[in-house]
Amino acid sequence: MALSIKPYIENKETIHLIGIGGVSMNSLAELLLSKGVPVTGSDRLGTDVTARLEARGAKISYEHKAENVQGASLVVRTAAVHDDNPEVVRAHELGIPVMERAEAWGHLMRDYDNVVCLAGTHGKTTSTSMMTLIAMEAGLDPTVMVGSNLPAIGGTLRIGGKGCFVAESCEYCNSFLKFAPTVAVVLNVEEDHLDFFKDINDIIHSFRAFVELTPMNGLVVVNGDDPNALRSVAGLDRRIRTFGMAPDADVRAGDVRDVNGYYQFTVLIGGKPYARVKLSVPGRHNMLNALACCAAAEFLGVSGAAVERGLNQFTGSSRRFQLIGKMPCGATVVDDYAHHPNEMKATLTTAREMRFDRILCAFQPHTYTRTKALFPEFVEALKLCDQAVLAPIYAAREQNTVGVYASDLAEEVPGAVAFDSFAEIAAYLRREAGPNDLVITMGAGNINEVGPMLIR
C-alpha cells in the first residue's frame, strides 16, 4: 500500500519536517499544527517563519542531527534534503517512513473538490496570489499554498473549506508531478533548473506529465503565446483552454490601455466580454497572468464581477516589484525576485514603461549552473537597465564547480560593475542614484537586504 500522510494526521502521530522553515514546508507545518498534529522539525537557521511555528507548538532544532527524528512516526523532507542527511539516515535505520514534501501535499489535495495548480517557469507566485483573491471574492473559501507572503492571507497558507485548493506548483525535481490538479495552469515553459533537467525537451516532457494529471472532466489552461507551453499539450486528450494576446486565444485581452506601465483591459472569453480589469501591479506579463486566472475562474463558475473585485484588489506579493521606499536623494527603491533572464526582461521592460530617468539594477545571480547555462541571456537582460551592479552569485545548494563569477557578467555588460559585498553595492548606489531614478534589487537569494540599507 502506498505511503500517505493522511493516517498520521487522523491518528495525531508526530510528524517531523526536515527543512521546516522552507517555502511550502512551513505552510505544511502550519496546516498540520492546525489539525492538532504534533510537529517537530529542523533547519539550519532560525527565522521569523520558524519563530511563528514554534509559537504555534512546533519543536524545532537548528541543526541537522540524527536524534531529531526520535519519537516521530513519519518524516517529511524537501527535495533539497538528500539521502545522506543524518536525519534521513536515522529514520531509515529506525524504520520510520520518509516522504517528500510534494508527495505530502499531493495526498492532502485529493480531499478537495477543485484543485487549481498553477505552474510555469515564472509567474507562479503572482498568478497563485491573483487566483487566491479571485477565489476568496467568489466565496469559494479556498485553501491556499503560495510561495511568498501574500498580505491578503497573512502569509503563505490559508486554511479554507474542502471545495477549492489553490496551489503554487513548481517543476523543480518534478515536484508538481506528485500533485492532484483538477485545473492545471501552464503559464510558460522555458529553460531553467538545468542542474536537474537535461534540456528544454526534458522540461517540456515534465510539463506534459503534469497536465496529464488532470482528470477527463478537468481543464488545462495554457499560454497560447508560448510555443514550448503549446508543445507540452499537443495532442492532449483533455479539455484545453488557451490564453494570450493572439486573436485566436480562447481567453484574451481587448480594449487594452497601458497607463504608465499599469494595464487596463477587457477579458474576452470566446470573444465575449467576461470582466473589465484594472491591474495595480505593473507589466504586460501580469496581464497574461491575470488572463490565465480568468480562464480557470470561469471554468469554476466564478462570475466576472468577482474576478474584477479580486484582481483589482491585488497589489502584489512579497518580492514581486515590491516598493521598498525612497532614498534620501529621492530615488525609488523596489525589490524583485526575478532570477531567470526572461523574468528579468519582463521586470526591466515594465520599469522602462514607468518614466523614470534611469534604471539602476543591483542583480544577484542565483546558482552557478543557471548562470553558466544561461550566460548570454543574462547579459542581454542586464543590458535593458542603465546601470547594472553585480553581487556575488548566490550559491543556494551548489558549489562553484563550473568556474563562473558575477564579475564575468559585468565584463560583458557595458558600464556594469561588480562588488564583493552588499555594503559596497549600497555605497555605490547612494553615490550614483538621482532623484527620479529607479533602483531595483533583483534576484532570488538575499539581495533584498540591500533595499533597506538604502532608505535608512
Tab-separated table of C-alpha atoms in Angstrom:
chain	number	residue	atom	x	y	z
A	1	MET	CA	0.000	0.000	0.000
A	2	ALA	CA	1.317	3.449	-0.957
A	3	LEU	CA	2.514	5.673	1.866
A	4	SER	CA	0.095	8.508	2.691
A	5	ILE	CA	0.318	11.304	5.227
A	6	LYS	CA	-3.397	11.198	5.999
A	7	PRO	CA	-3.462	8.288	8.513
A	8	TYR	CA	-0.755	10.014	10.552
A	9	ILE	CA	-2.860	13.188	10.632
A	10	GLU	CA	-6.026	11.285	11.600
A	11	ASN	CA	-4.194	9.457	14.417
A	12	LYS	CA	-2.422	12.648	15.590
A	13	GLU	CA	1.001	10.990	15.336
A	14	THR	CA	4.177	13.088	15.469
A	15	ILE	CA	5.420	14.224	12.058
A	16	HIS	CA	8.986	15.522	11.665
A	17	LEU	CA	9.772	18.025	8.879
A	18	ILE	CA	13.370	18.368	7.672
A	19	GLY	CA	13.841	21.919	6.350
A	20	ILE	CA	10.734	23.118	8.198
A	21	GLY	CA	11.421	26.815	7.530
A	22	GLY	CA	11.450	26.430	3.749
A	23	VAL	CA	8.855	27.612	1.270
A	24	SER	CA	5.798	25.335	1.379
A	25	MET	CA	7.370	23.240	4.176
A	26	ASN	CA	6.426	25.894	6.723
A	27	SER	CA	2.925	26.017	5.208
A	28	LEU	CA	2.654	22.247	5.579
A	29	ALA	CA	3.787	22.524	9.211
A	30	GLU	CA	1.180	25.200	9.890
A	31	LEU	CA	-1.563	23.103	8.312
A	32	LEU	CA	-0.566	20.069	10.407
A	33	LEU	CA	-0.493	22.132	13.597
A	34	SER	CA	-3.986	23.486	12.802
A	35	LYS	CA	-5.213	19.875	12.718
A	36	GLY	CA	-3.745	19.151	16.147
A	37	VAL	CA	-0.832	17.062	14.826
A	38	PRO	CA	2.362	17.144	16.959
A	39	VAL	CA	5.087	18.667	14.728
A	40	THR	CA	8.846	18.578	15.141
A	41	GLY	CA	11.327	19.932	12.636
A	42	SER	CA	14.840	21.008	11.827
A	43	ASP	CA	16.515	23.739	9.807
A	44	ARG	CA	19.843	25.484	9.566
A	45	LEU	CA	18.691	28.906	10.789
A	46	GLY	CA	16.002	30.422	12.945
A	47	THR	CA	13.768	32.919	11.113
A	48	ASP	CA	10.524	34.811	11.643
A	49	VAL	CA	8.807	31.846	9.992
A	50	THR	CA	10.274	29.255	12.378
A	51	ALA	CA	9.557	31.507	15.359
A	52	ARG	CA	5.923	31.657	14.269
A	53	LEU	CA	5.780	27.864	14.024
A	54	GLU	CA	7.354	27.483	17.466
A	55	ALA	CA	4.755	29.859	18.887
A	56	ARG	CA	2.099	27.527	17.474
A	57	GLY	CA	3.624	24.484	19.123
A	58	ALA	CA	6.286	23.102	16.777
A	59	LYS	CA	9.518	21.860	18.374
A	60	ILE	CA	12.418	22.851	16.120
A	61	SER	CA	16.136	22.030	16.197
A	62	TYR	CA	18.529	24.378	14.371
A	63	GLU	CA	20.969	21.643	13.497
A	64	HIS	CA	20.504	18.512	11.396
A	65	LYS	CA	21.114	15.685	13.901
A	66	ALA	CA	20.147	12.004	13.859
A	67	GLU	CA	18.404	12.254	17.228
A	68	ASN	CA	15.952	14.873	15.880
A	69	VAL	CA	13.755	12.139	14.374
A	70	GLN	CA	13.461	10.219	17.647
A	71	GLY	CA	9.788	9.805	18.528
A	72	ALA	CA	8.475	10.708	15.074
A	73	SER	CA	6.085	8.378	13.244
A	74	LEU	CA	6.660	9.991	9.829
A	75	VAL	CA	9.421	12.159	8.323
A	76	VAL	CA	8.777	14.680	5.537
A	77	ARG	CA	11.706	16.218	3.657
A	78	THR	CA	12.182	18.744	0.868
A	79	ALA	CA	13.696	17.760	-2.470
A	80	ALA	CA	16.835	19.663	-1.411
A	81	VAL	CA	17.410	17.243	1.504
A	82	HIS	CA	19.342	14.226	0.255
A	83	ASP	CA	19.624	10.603	1.350
A	84	ASP	CA	22.867	11.264	3.242
A	85	ASN	CA	21.189	13.753	5.598
A	86	PRO	CA	21.744	12.362	9.134
A	87	GLU	CA	18.047	12.608	9.951
A	88	VAL	CA	17.040	10.694	6.819
A	89	VAL	CA	19.707	8.047	7.530
A	90	ARG	CA	18.492	7.629	11.123
A	91	ALA	CA	14.831	7.478	10.071
A	92	HIS	CA	15.643	4.604	7.718
A	93	GLU	CA	17.582	2.827	10.496
A	94	LEU	CA	14.597	3.130	12.841
A	95	GLY	CA	12.100	2.089	10.157
A	96	ILE	CA	10.373	5.497	10.175
A	97	PRO	CA	8.759	6.168	6.761
A	98	VAL	CA	10.192	9.143	4.812
A	99	MET	CA	8.272	11.064	2.136
A	100	GLU	CA	8.904	14.207	0.102
A	101	ARG	CA	7.040	17.457	0.723
A	102	ALA	CA	5.325	17.423	-2.675
A	103	GLU	CA	4.054	13.901	-2.031
A	104	ALA	CA	2.523	15.023	1.266
A	105	TRP	CA	0.762	17.954	-0.398
A	106	GLY	CA	-0.456	15.680	-3.175
A	107	HIS	CA	-2.198	13.389	-0.691
A	108	LEU	CA	-3.834	16.368	1.029
A	109	MET	CA	-5.061	17.835	-2.285
A	110	ARG	CA	-7.091	14.731	-3.025
A	111	ASP	CA	-9.541	15.738	-0.288
A	112	TYR	CA	-10.683	18.813	-2.256
A	113	ASP	CA	-13.380	19.099	-4.952
A	114	ASN	CA	-11.412	21.520	-7.137
A	115	VAL	CA	-7.627	21.840	-7.127
A	116	VAL	CA	-6.128	24.672	-9.203
A	117	CYS	CA	-2.393	24.071	-9.681
A	118	LEU	CA	-0.512	26.997	-11.235
A	119	ALA	CA	2.786	26.072	-12.877
A	120	GLY	CA	5.336	27.673	-15.185
A	121	THR	CA	8.956	28.725	-15.356
A	122	HIS	CA	7.918	32.061	-13.887
A	123	GLY	CA	4.808	33.925	-12.730
A	124	LYS	CA	3.692	31.121	-10.389
A	125	THR	CA	3.582	33.107	-7.157
A	126	THR	CA	1.876	36.133	-8.692
A	127	SER	CA	-0.720	34.024	-10.510
A	128	THR	CA	-1.390	31.888	-7.434
A	129	SER	CA	-1.899	35.085	-5.436
A	130	MET	CA	-4.272	36.508	-8.074
A	131	MET	CA	-6.230	33.242	-8.182
A	132	THR	CA	-6.460	33.264	-4.391
A	133	LEU	CA	-8.063	36.714	-4.281
A	134	ILE	CA	-10.479	35.774	-7.066
A	135	ALA	CA	-11.497	32.584	-5.223
A	136	MET	CA	-11.951	34.500	-1.970
A	137	GLU	CA	-14.099	37.151	-3.651
A	138	ALA	CA	-16.174	34.399	-5.271
A	139	GLY	CA	-16.930	32.886	-1.865
A	140	LEU	CA	-15.100	29.635	-2.658
A	141	ASP	CA	-13.324	29.722	0.746
A	142	PRO	CA	-10.096	28.400	-0.795
A	143	THR	CA	-7.320	26.560	0.964
A	144	VAL	CA	-4.126	28.133	-0.402
A	145	MET	CA	-0.446	27.244	-0.604
A	146	VAL	CA	1.666	30.024	-2.164
A	147	GLY	CA	5.428	30.548	-2.343
A	148	SER	CA	5.672	34.083	-0.995
A	149	ASN	CA	3.990	36.189	1.653
A	150	LEU	CA	0.543	37.309	0.467
A	151	PRO	CA	-0.798	40.086	2.723
A	152	ALA	CA	-4.435	39.174	1.976
A	153	ILE	CA	-3.982	35.806	3.727
A	154	GLY	CA	-1.337	36.901	6.246
A	155	GLY	CA	1.413	34.611	4.973
A	156	THR	CA	1.858	31.681	2.608
A	157	LEU	CA	-1.029	29.482	3.786
A	158	ARG	CA	-4.776	29.906	4.024
A	159	ILE	CA	-6.867	27.149	5.557
A	160	GLY	CA	-10.312	27.129	3.990
A	161	GLY	CA	-13.039	24.654	3.152
A	162	LYS	CA	-12.869	21.449	1.120
A	163	GLY	CA	-14.359	22.933	-2.057
A	164	CYS	CA	-11.266	24.597	-3.507
A	165	PHE	CA	-7.485	24.325	-3.190
A	166	VAL	CA	-5.209	26.862	-4.942
A	167	ALA	CA	-1.600	25.718	-5.128
A	168	GLU	CA	1.640	27.118	-6.491
A	169	SER	CA	3.219	24.201	-8.355
A	170	CYS	CA	6.961	24.034	-9.005
A	171	GLU	CA	8.573	21.868	-11.684
A	172	TYR	CA	11.980	21.621	-9.961
A	173	CYS	CA	12.812	17.941	-9.270
A	174	ASN	CA	9.426	17.146	-10.863
A	175	SER	CA	7.752	18.145	-7.570
A	176	PHE	CA	4.459	19.083	-9.231
A	177	LEU	CA	4.081	15.538	-10.589
A	178	LYS	CA	3.063	14.494	-7.051
A	179	PHE	CA	0.139	16.968	-7.064
A	180	ALA	CA	-3.504	16.271	-7.961
A	181	PRO	CA	-4.813	19.115	-10.169
A	182	THR	CA	-8.348	19.265	-11.478
A	183	VAL	CA	-7.317	22.505	-13.217
A	184	ALA	CA	-3.686	22.644	-14.411
A	185	VAL	CA	-2.358	26.043	-15.476
A	186	VAL	CA	0.800	26.311	-17.621
A	187	LEU	CA	1.963	29.930	-17.632
A	188	ASN	CA	5.135	29.423	-19.707
A	189	VAL	CA	7.796	26.780	-20.331
A	190	GLU	CA	11.428	27.860	-20.652
A	191	GLU	CA	14.926	26.603	-19.894
A	192	ASP	CA	15.645	26.653	-16.166
A	193	HIS	CA	16.768	24.344	-13.341
A	194	LEU	CA	19.349	22.813	-15.667
A	195	ASP	CA	21.062	21.247	-12.656
A	196	PHE	CA	18.102	18.833	-12.710
A	197	PHE	CA	16.619	18.880	-16.218
A	198	LYS	CA	18.748	17.809	-19.198
A	199	ASP	CA	17.404	20.373	-21.695
A	200	ILE	CA	14.252	22.156	-22.868
A	201	ASN	CA	12.810	18.902	-24.226
A	202	ASP	CA	13.161	17.308	-20.804
A	203	ILE	CA	11.357	20.292	-19.267
A	204	ILE	CA	8.530	20.098	-21.834
A	205	HIS	CA	8.221	16.379	-21.087
A	206	SER	CA	7.825	17.191	-17.380
A	207	PHE	CA	5.074	19.746	-18.052
A	208	ARG	CA	3.366	17.192	-20.294
A	209	ALA	CA	3.281	14.721	-17.420
A	210	PHE	CA	1.897	17.489	-15.178
A	211	VAL	CA	-1.066	18.335	-17.438
A	212	GLU	CA	-1.803	14.628	-17.859
A	213	LEU	CA	-2.569	14.505	-14.121
A	214	THR	CA	-5.849	16.372	-14.731
A	215	PRO	CA	-8.979	14.198	-14.863
A	216	MET	CA	-11.001	13.868	-18.066
A	217	ASN	CA	-13.595	16.323	-16.728
A	218	GLY	CA	-10.916	18.810	-15.643
A	219	LEU	CA	-9.260	21.679	-17.525
A	220	VAL	CA	-5.801	22.520	-18.811
A	221	VAL	CA	-5.092	26.250	-19.166
A	222	VAL	CA	-2.100	27.024	-21.382
A	223	ASN	CA	-0.312	30.116	-22.678
A	224	GLY	CA	-1.177	30.255	-26.377
A	225	ASP	CA	1.644	32.768	-26.990
A	226	ASP	CA	4.312	30.336	-25.724
A	227	PRO	CA	5.464	27.701	-28.270
A	228	ASN	CA	7.007	25.432	-25.606
A	229	ALA	CA	3.866	25.554	-23.481
A	230	LEU	CA	1.812	24.592	-26.528
A	231	ARG	CA	4.214	21.734	-27.253
A	232	SER	CA	3.565	20.394	-23.749
A	233	VAL	CA	-0.170	19.991	-24.506
A	234	ALA	CA	-0.021	18.985	-28.188
A	235	GLY	CA	-2.476	16.152	-28.852
A	236	LEU	CA	-3.554	16.015	-25.204
A	237	ASP	CA	-6.925	14.297	-24.663
A	238	ARG	CA	-8.166	16.814	-22.093
A	239	ARG	CA	-10.179	19.996	-22.326
A	240	ILE	CA	-7.677	22.747	-23.186
A	241	ARG	CA	-8.212	26.496	-22.935
A	242	THR	CA	-5.590	28.884	-24.316
A	243	PHE	CA	-4.922	32.404	-23.060
A	244	GLY	CA	-2.825	35.161	-24.587
A	245	MET	CA	-2.793	38.148	-26.904
A	246	ALA	CA	-3.323	36.283	-30.201
A	247	PRO	CA	-6.752	36.795	-31.821
A	248	ASP	CA	-7.448	33.048	-31.733
A	249	ALA	CA	-6.773	32.646	-27.980
A	250	ASP	CA	-9.784	31.311	-26.047
A	251	VAL	CA	-9.180	33.912	-23.333
A	252	ARG	CA	-7.625	37.184	-24.449
A	253	ALA	CA	-7.391	40.886	-23.628
A	254	GLY	CA	-9.307	43.529	-25.565
A	255	ASP	CA	-9.511	47.340	-25.270
A	256	VAL	CA	-6.021	47.316	-23.751
A	257	ARG	CA	-4.749	50.545	-22.171
A	258	ASP	CA	-1.237	50.992	-20.797
A	259	VAL	CA	-1.246	53.676	-18.099
A	260	ASN	CA	2.379	54.276	-17.128
A	261	GLY	CA	3.082	50.539	-17.125
A	262	TYR	CA	-0.200	49.515	-15.446
A	263	TYR	CA	-2.650	47.690	-17.713
A	264	GLN	CA	-6.405	48.062	-18.031
A	265	PHE	CA	-8.279	45.685	-20.326
A	266	THR	CA	-11.437	43.721	-21.037
A	267	VAL	CA	-11.196	39.959	-20.607
A	268	LEU	CA	-12.775	38.229	-23.586
A	269	ILE	CA	-13.704	34.546	-23.302
A	270	GLY	CA	-14.821	33.009	-26.573
A	271	GLY	CA	-14.968	36.549	-27.941
A	272	LYS	CA	-17.480	37.712	-25.303
A	273	PRO	CA	-16.713	40.212	-22.507
A	274	TYR	CA	-16.254	38.500	-19.155
A	275	ALA	CA	-14.643	41.133	-16.913
A	276	ARG	CA	-13.076	44.599	-17.043
A	277	VAL	CA	-9.787	44.603	-15.174
A	278	LYS	CA	-7.607	47.433	-13.881
A	279	LEU	CA	-4.377	45.980	-12.513
A	280	SER	CA	-2.491	47.512	-9.578
A	281	VAL	CA	0.697	45.620	-10.460
A	282	PRO	CA	2.681	46.792	-13.486
A	283	GLY	CA	3.763	44.962	-16.616
A	284	ARG	CA	2.384	43.167	-19.638
A	285	HIS	CA	3.393	39.830	-18.089
A	286	ASN	CA	0.928	40.479	-15.267
A	287	MET	CA	-1.855	40.987	-17.803
A	288	LEU	CA	-1.074	37.471	-19.077
A	289	ASN	CA	-1.030	36.109	-15.511
A	290	ALA	CA	-4.468	37.643	-14.965
A	291	LEU	CA	-5.816	36.118	-18.191
A	292	ALA	CA	-4.634	32.663	-17.056
A	293	CYS	CA	-6.526	33.083	-13.776
A	294	CYS	CA	-9.650	34.249	-15.625
A	295	ALA	CA	-9.571	31.075	-17.741
A	296	ALA	CA	-9.506	28.923	-14.605
A	297	ALA	CA	-12.041	31.049	-12.724
A	298	GLU	CA	-14.685	30.989	-15.457
A	299	PHE	CA	-14.386	27.196	-15.638
A	300	LEU	CA	-15.087	27.042	-11.879
A	301	GLY	CA	-18.240	29.105	-12.364
A	302	VAL	CA	-16.844	32.356	-10.944
A	303	SER	CA	-18.652	35.496	-12.095
A	304	GLY	CA	-16.865	38.256	-13.979
A	305	ALA	CA	-17.785	40.643	-11.162
A	306	ALA	CA	-15.936	38.502	-8.584
A	307	VAL	CA	-12.917	38.317	-10.901
A	308	GLU	CA	-12.912	42.108	-11.211
A	309	ARG	CA	-13.030	42.552	-7.440
A	310	GLY	CA	-10.275	40.003	-6.840
A	311	LEU	CA	-7.849	41.273	-9.492
A	312	ASN	CA	-8.493	44.931	-8.718
A	313	GLN	CA	-7.573	44.228	-5.070
A	314	PHE	CA	-4.281	42.533	-5.874
A	315	THR	CA	-1.392	44.870	-5.098
A	316	GLY	CA	1.390	42.298	-5.371
A	317	SER	CA	3.068	39.706	-3.219
A	318	SER	CA	6.358	39.898	-1.370
A	319	ARG	CA	9.438	40.425	-3.584
A	320	ARG	CA	7.456	40.929	-6.815
A	321	PHE	CA	8.206	44.524	-7.884
A	322	GLN	CA	7.725	45.344	-4.208
A	323	LEU	CA	8.069	49.011	-3.273
A	324	ILE	CA	10.699	49.338	-0.522
A	325	GLY	CA	10.742	53.132	-0.210
A	326	LYS	CA	12.612	56.263	-1.235
A	327	MET	CA	16.296	57.029	-0.907
A	328	PRO	CA	17.318	60.364	0.675
A	329	CYS	CA	18.116	61.609	-2.856
A	330	GLY	CA	14.539	60.837	-3.968
A	331	ALA	CA	15.220	57.657	-5.981
A	332	THR	CA	12.553	54.934	-5.762
A	333	VAL	CA	13.689	51.515	-4.490
A	334	VAL	CA	11.864	48.301	-5.423
A	335	ASP	CA	12.767	44.657	-4.893
A	336	ASP	CA	12.038	41.838	-7.317
A	337	TYR	CA	12.542	38.070	-7.168
A	338	ALA	CA	13.389	37.767	-10.898
A	339	HIS	CA	16.316	35.377	-11.330
A	340	HIS	CA	15.753	33.909	-14.803
A	341	PRO	CA	16.697	36.076	-17.830
A	342	ASN	CA	13.137	36.194	-19.170
A	343	GLU	CA	11.778	37.218	-15.754
A	344	MET	CA	14.429	39.933	-15.637
A	345	LYS	CA	13.496	41.135	-19.114
A	346	ALA	CA	9.816	41.319	-18.126
A	347	THR	CA	10.614	43.285	-14.962
A	348	LEU	CA	13.072	45.680	-16.623
A	349	THR	CA	10.766	46.211	-19.615
A	350	THR	CA	7.983	47.086	-17.177
A	351	ALA	CA	10.318	49.520	-15.399
A	352	ARG	CA	11.132	51.176	-18.736
A	353	GLU	CA	7.426	51.930	-19.238
A	354	MET	CA	7.282	53.847	-15.952
A	355	ARG	CA	9.074	57.048	-16.971
A	356	PHE	CA	11.999	57.057	-14.591
A	357	ASP	CA	15.151	58.914	-15.679
A	358	ARG	CA	17.369	55.856	-15.214
A	359	ILE	CA	17.079	52.274	-14.030
A	360	LEU	CA	19.844	51.011	-11.744
A	361	CYS	CA	19.670	47.249	-11.229
A	362	ALA	CA	21.578	45.535	-8.410
A	363	PHE	CA	21.465	41.910	-9.511
A	364	GLN	CA	22.491	38.805	-7.586
A	365	PRO	CA	22.731	35.757	-9.889
A	366	HIS	CA	21.141	32.641	-8.391
A	367	THR	CA	23.131	29.383	-8.637
A	368	TYR	CA	26.288	28.726	-10.636
A	369	THR	CA	24.682	26.219	-13.015
A	370	ARG	CA	21.908	28.635	-14.039
A	371	THR	CA	24.409	31.484	-14.521
A	372	LYS	CA	26.663	29.308	-16.679
A	373	ALA	CA	23.878	27.697	-18.738
A	374	LEU	CA	22.064	30.973	-19.489
A	375	PHE	CA	25.069	33.317	-19.503
A	376	PRO	CA	24.357	35.067	-22.877
A	377	GLU	CA	20.707	35.523	-21.909
A	378	PHE	CA	21.673	37.125	-18.576
A	379	VAL	CA	23.969	39.536	-20.436
A	380	GLU	CA	21.159	40.558	-22.800
A	381	ALA	CA	18.698	41.019	-19.941
A	382	LEU	CA	21.092	43.222	-17.957
A	383	LYS	CA	21.595	45.450	-20.985
A	384	LEU	CA	17.985	46.619	-20.510
A	385	CYS	CA	18.931	48.661	-17.435
A	386	ASP	CA	21.021	51.837	-17.479
A	387	GLN	CA	23.424	50.638	-14.795
A	388	ALA	CA	23.977	47.030	-13.788
A	389	VAL	CA	25.531	46.417	-10.376
A	390	LEU	CA	26.503	42.775	-9.782
A	391	ALA	CA	26.603	40.970	-6.439
A	392	PRO	CA	28.424	37.642	-5.957
A	393	ILE	CA	26.490	34.599	-7.172
A	394	TYR	CA	24.132	33.123	-4.582
A	395	ALA	CA	25.207	29.503	-4.296
A	396	ALA	CA	21.989	28.039	-2.818
A	397	ARG	CA	22.513	24.260	-2.948
A	398	GLU	CA	25.655	24.343	-5.145
A	399	GLN	CA	29.446	24.533	-5.206
A	400	ASN	CA	31.137	26.562	-7.949
A	401	THR	CA	32.270	23.565	-9.993
A	402	VAL	CA	31.642	25.360	-13.313
A	403	GLY	CA	34.001	28.300	-12.673
A	404	VAL	CA	31.626	31.213	-13.270
A	405	TYR	CA	31.533	34.520	-11.379
A	406	ALA	CA	29.340	37.616	-11.294
A	407	SER	CA	32.330	39.651	-12.487
A	408	ASP	CA	32.222	37.611	-15.724
A	409	LEU	CA	28.765	39.013	-16.401
A	410	ALA	CA	29.910	42.542	-15.555
A	411	GLU	CA	32.669	42.300	-18.166
A	412	GLU	CA	30.079	41.620	-20.896
A	413	VAL	CA	27.543	44.321	-19.946
A	414	PRO	CA	28.549	47.883	-20.940
A	415	GLY	CA	29.158	50.056	-17.867
A	416	ALA	CA	28.423	47.276	-15.394
A	417	VAL	CA	30.290	46.988	-12.099
A	418	ALA	CA	30.710	44.069	-9.686
A	419	PHE	CA	31.288	44.175	-5.933
A	420	ASP	CA	32.096	41.615	-3.254
A	421	SER	CA	29.634	42.794	-0.605
A	422	PHE	CA	26.205	44.342	-0.145
A	423	ALA	CA	27.770	47.219	1.812
A	424	GLU	CA	29.855	48.167	-1.246
A	425	ILE	CA	26.805	47.890	-3.507
A	426	ALA	CA	24.740	50.129	-1.205
A	427	ALA	CA	27.529	52.717	-1.020
A	428	TYR	CA	27.820	52.748	-4.829
A	429	LEU	CA	24.069	53.178	-5.322
A	430	ARG	CA	23.960	56.034	-2.795
A	431	ARG	CA	26.623	57.822	-4.852
A	432	GLU	CA	25.107	57.119	-8.251
A	433	ALA	CA	21.306	57.317	-7.880
A	434	GLY	CA	19.471	60.507	-8.823
A	435	PRO	CA	16.118	61.936	-7.673
A	436	ASN	CA	13.947	60.410	-10.433
A	437	ASP	CA	15.846	57.133	-10.796
A	438	LEU	CA	14.554	53.640	-10.083
A	439	VAL	CA	16.793	51.297	-8.096
A	440	ILE	CA	15.829	47.621	-8.423
A	441	THR	CA	17.372	44.947	-6.233
A	442	MET	CA	16.882	41.722	-8.156
A	443	GLY	CA	17.432	38.023	-7.532
A	444	ALA	CA	16.119	35.003	-5.627
A	445	GLY	CA	18.812	34.999	-2.931
A	446	ASN	CA	19.247	37.652	-0.235
A	447	ILE	CA	19.875	40.768	-2.379
A	448	ASN	CA	16.655	42.136	-0.829
A	449	GLU	CA	18.812	43.057	2.181
A	450	VAL	CA	20.254	45.958	0.154
A	451	GLY	CA	16.985	47.928	-0.221
A	452	PRO	CA	16.535	48.710	3.486
A	453	MET	CA	20.189	49.809	3.609
A	454	LEU	CA	19.402	52.490	1.023
A	455	ILE	CA	16.341	54.053	2.601
A	456	ARG	CA	17.609	54.426	6.156
